Amino acid sequence: MDVISIFQSKIAQAVAPLGTSITENQIENIWKINKKPVLCLDGDIAGENAAWRFINKVLPIIKLV
């Protein structure tokens, strides 16, 4: 499901990173929109690699409660 389909399903906070890379700034902005964001990536190798890059970027900045 892409961001357009999500938006058409009445979920207004959907955003797309436009590629397989996401920056720390994008992560911070996403958390400003929603305190419990859900990241959806493709199920191919590129999507899996993007997920690992995301994990490595987000772990240093998250706060466990």
Backbone as JSON Lines, residues from 0, in Angstrom:
{"i":0,"aa":"M","n":[0.86,-1.17,0.0],"ca":[0.0,0.0,0.0],"c":[0.91,1.24,0.0]}
{"i":1,"aa":"D","n":[0.72,2.11,-0.95],"ca":[1.54,3.32,-0.97],"c":[0.85,4.46,-0.25]}
{"i":2,"aa":"V","n":[1.54,5.57,-0.11],"ca":[1.03,6.69,0.68],"c":[-0.27,7.26,0.1]}
{"i":3,"aa":"I","n":[-0.44,7.21,-1.21],"ca":[-1.69,7.71,-1.82],"c":[-2.85,6.81,-1.41]}
{"i":4,"aa":"S","n":[-2.66,5.51,-1.45],"ca":[-3.71,4.58,-1.04],"c":[-4.05,4.76,0.43]}
{"i":5,"aa":"I","n":[-3.05,4.98,1.25],"ca":[-3.29,5.2,2.68],"c":[-4.11,6.46,2.88]}
{"i":6,"aa":"F","n":[-3.72,7.54,2.19],"ca":[-4.45,8.81,2.3],"c":[-5.9,8.64,1.83]}
{"i":7,"aa":"Q","n":[-6.1,7.89,0.74],"ca":[-7.45,7.66,0.24],"c":[-8.28,6.83,1.21]}
{"i":8,"aa":"S","n":[-7.62,6.12,2.11],"ca":[-8.3,5.34,3.14],"c":[-8.58,6.17,4.39]}
{"i":9,"aa":"K","n":[-8.47,7.49,4.25],"ca":[-8.79,8.45,5.32],"c":[-7.76,8.49,6.45]}
{"i":10,"aa":"I","n":[-6.54,8.1,6.16],"ca":[-5.45,8.24,7.13],"c":[-4.62,9.43,6.66]}
{"i":11,"aa":"A","n":[-4.84,10.58,7.29],"ca":[-4.28,11.84,6.78],"c":[-2.81,12.02,7.1]}
{"i":12,"aa":"Q","n":[-2.26,11.29,8.05],"ca":[-0.87,11.51,8.45],"c":[0.13,10.7,7.64]}
{"i":13,"aa":"A","n":[-0.27,10.14,6.53],"ca":[0.64,9.32,5.73],"c":[1.67,10.2,5.01]}
{"i":14,"aa":"V","n":[2.91,9.78,5.07],"ca":[3.99,10.47,4.37],"c":[4.87,9.44,3.66]}
{"i":15,"aa":"A","n":[5.59,9.88,2.65],"ca":[6.49,8.99,1.92],"c":[7.89,9.59,1.9]}
{"i":16,"aa":"P","n":[8.92,8.78,2.2],"ca":[10.28,9.3,2.16],"c":[10.81,9.49,0.73]}
{"i":17,"aa":"L","n":[10.1,8.97,-0.25],"ca":[10.48,9.08,-1.67],"c":[11.84,8.43,-1.94]}
{"i":18,"aa":"G","n":[11.89,7.15,-1.71],"ca":[13.11,6.38,-1.93],"c":[13.33,5.41,-0.79]}
{"i":19,"aa":"T","n":[14.5,4.82,-0.77],"ca":[14.79,3.84,0.28],"c":[15.63,4.43,1.4]}
{"i":20,"aa":"S","n":[15.79,5.75,1.4],"ca":[16.58,6.4,2.44],"c":[15.7,7.37,3.21]}
{"i":21,"aa":"I","n":[15.94,7.48,4.49],"ca":[15.21,8.42,5.34],"c":[16.24,9.12,6.23]}
{"i":22,"aa":"T","n":[16.1,10.43,6.36],"ca":[17.08,11.2,7.12],"c":[16.64,11.34,8.58]}
{"i":23,"aa":"E","n":[17.59,11.72,9.42],"ca":[17.27,11.96,10.82],"c":[16.23,13.08,10.95]}
{"i":24,"aa":"N","n":[16.34,14.09,10.1],"ca":[15.39,15.19,10.11],"c":[13.98,14.7,9.76]}
{"i":25,"aa":"Q","n":[13.87,13.81,8.77],"ca":[12.57,13.24,8.43],"c":[12.01,12.44,9.6]}
{"i":26,"aa":"I","n":[12.86,11.68,10.27],"ca":[12.42,10.88,11.42],"c":[11.86,11.79,12.5]}
{"i":27,"aa":"E","n":[12.59,12.86,12.82],"ca":[12.12,13.79,13.85],"c":[10.8,14.44,13.45]}
{"i":28,"aa":"N","n":[10.66,14.82,12.19],"ca":[9.41,15.43,11.73],"c":[8.25,14.44,11.77]}
{"i":29,"aa":"I","n":[8.51,13.19,11.45],"ca":[7.46,12.17,11.52],"c":[6.97,12.03,12.95]}
{"i":30,"aa":"W","n":[7.91,12.03,13.92],"ca":[7.5,11.9,15.33],"c":[6.74,13.12,15.82]}
{"i":31,"aa":"K","n":[6.92,14.26,15.19],"ca":[6.12,15.43,15.54],"c":[4.68,15.26,15.08]}
{"i":32,"aa":"I","n":[4.49,14.55,13.98],"ca":[3.15,14.31,13.43],"c":[2.43,13.22,14.21]}
{"i":33,"aa":"N","n":[3.15,12.16,14.56],"ca":[2.54,11.0,15.2],"c":[3.54,10.39,16.17]}
{"i":34,"aa":"K","n":[3.11,10.19,17.41],"ca":[4.01,9.64,18.44],"c":[4.27,8.15,18.28]}
{"i":35,"aa":"K","n":[3.48,7.47,17.47],"ca":[3.67,6.04,17.22],"c":[3.64,5.78,15.71]}
{"i":36,"aa":"P","n":[4.67,6.24,15.0],"ca":[4.66,6.06,13.54],"c":[4.84,4.59,13.15]}
{"i":37,"aa":"V","n":[4.31,4.25,12.0],"ca":[4.46,2.92,11.43],"c":[5.21,3.07,10.11]}
{"i":38,"aa":"L","n":[6.3,2.36,9.97],"ca":[7.11,2.42,8.76],"c":[6.8,1.21,7.9]}
{"i":39,"aa":"C","n":[6.42,1.45,6.66],"ca":[6.11,0.37,5.72],"c":[7.07,0.47,4.55]}
{"i":40,"aa":"L","n":[7.81,-0.58,4.31],"ca":[8.76,-0.63,3.21],"c":[8.45,-1.82,2.32]}
{"i":41,"aa":"D","n":[9.02,-1.83,1.13],"ca":[8.82,-2.96,0.23],"c":[9.45,-4.22,0.82]}
{"i":42,"aa":"G","n":[8.94,-5.37,0.4],"ca":[9.43,-6.65,0.91],"c":[10.6,-7.21,0.12]}
{"i":43,"aa":"D","n":[11.21,-6.41,-0.74],"ca":[12.35,-6.89,-1.5],"c":[13.67,-6.58,-0.77]}
{"i":44,"aa":"I","n":[14.78,-6.92,-1.39],"ca":[16.09,-6.7,-0.76],"c":[16.32,-5.23,-0.46]}
{"i":45,"aa":"A","n":[15.95,-4.34,-1.38],"ca":[16.13,-2.9,-1.16],"c":[15.32,-2.44,0.05]}
{"i":46,"aa":"G","n":[14.1,-2.94,0.19],"ca":[13.28,-2.59,1.34],"c":[13.86,-3.11,2.64]}
{"i":47,"aa":"E","n":[14.39,-4.32,2.6],"ca":[15.01,-4.91,3.8],"c":[16.26,-4.11,4.19]}
{"i":48,"aa":"N","n":[17.07,-3.75,3.21],"ca":[18.26,-2.94,3.5],"c":[17.87,-1.57,4.05]}
{"i":49,"aa":"A","n":[16.8,-0.99,3.51],"ca":[16.32,0.31,3.99],"c":[15.85,0.19,5.44]}
{"i":50,"aa":"A","n":[15.21,-0.92,5.77],"ca":[14.74,-1.14,7.15],"c":[15.93,-1.17,8.11]}
{"i":51,"aa":"W","n":[16.99,-1.86,7.73],"ca":[18.18,-1.92,8.6],"c":[18.82,-0.54,8.74]}
{"i":52,"aa":"R","n":[18.87,0.23,7.64],"ca":[19.43,1.59,7.73],"c":[18.58,2.45,8.66]}
{"i":53,"aa":"F","n":[17.25,2.3,8.55],"ca":[16.35,3.05,9.42],"c":[16.58,2.69,10.88]}
{"i":54,"aa":"I","n":[16.68,1.4,11.16],"ca":[16.92,0.95,12.54],"c":[18.21,1.56,13.08]}
{"i":55,"aa":"N","n":[19.26,1.54,12.28],"ca":[20.54,2.09,12.73],"c":[20.48,3.6,12.95]}
{"i":56,"aa":"K","n":[19.62,4.3,12.22],"ca":[19.47,5.75,12.42],"c":[18.58,6.07,13.61]}
{"i":57,"aa":"V","n":[17.54,5.27,13.82],"ca":[16.55,5.62,14.83],"c":[16.95,5.17,16.24]}
{"i":58,"aa":"L","n":[17.67,4.08,16.36],"ca":[18.02,3.59,17.7],"c":[18.75,4.62,18.55]}
{"i":59,"aa":"P","n":[19.7,5.37,18.01],"ca":[20.38,6.36,18.85],"c":[19.5,7.53,19.31]}
{"i":60,"aa":"I","n":[18.37,7.76,18.64],"ca":[17.56,8.93,19.0],"c":[16.26,8.61,19.71]}
{"i":61,"aa":"I","n":[15.9,7.31,19.81],"ca":[14.65,6.99,20.5],"c":[14.87,6.97,22.01]}
{"i":62,"aa":"K","n":[13.78,7.18,22.71],"ca":[13.79,7.12,24.17],"c":[12.86,6.0,24.6]}
{"i":63,"aa":"L","n":[13.38,5.03,25.29],"ca":[12.56,3.93,25.78],"c":[11.9,4.36,27.08]}
{"i":64,"aa":"V","n":[10.6,4.08,27.17],"ca":[9.84,4.46,28.36],"c":[9.41,3.22,29.1]}
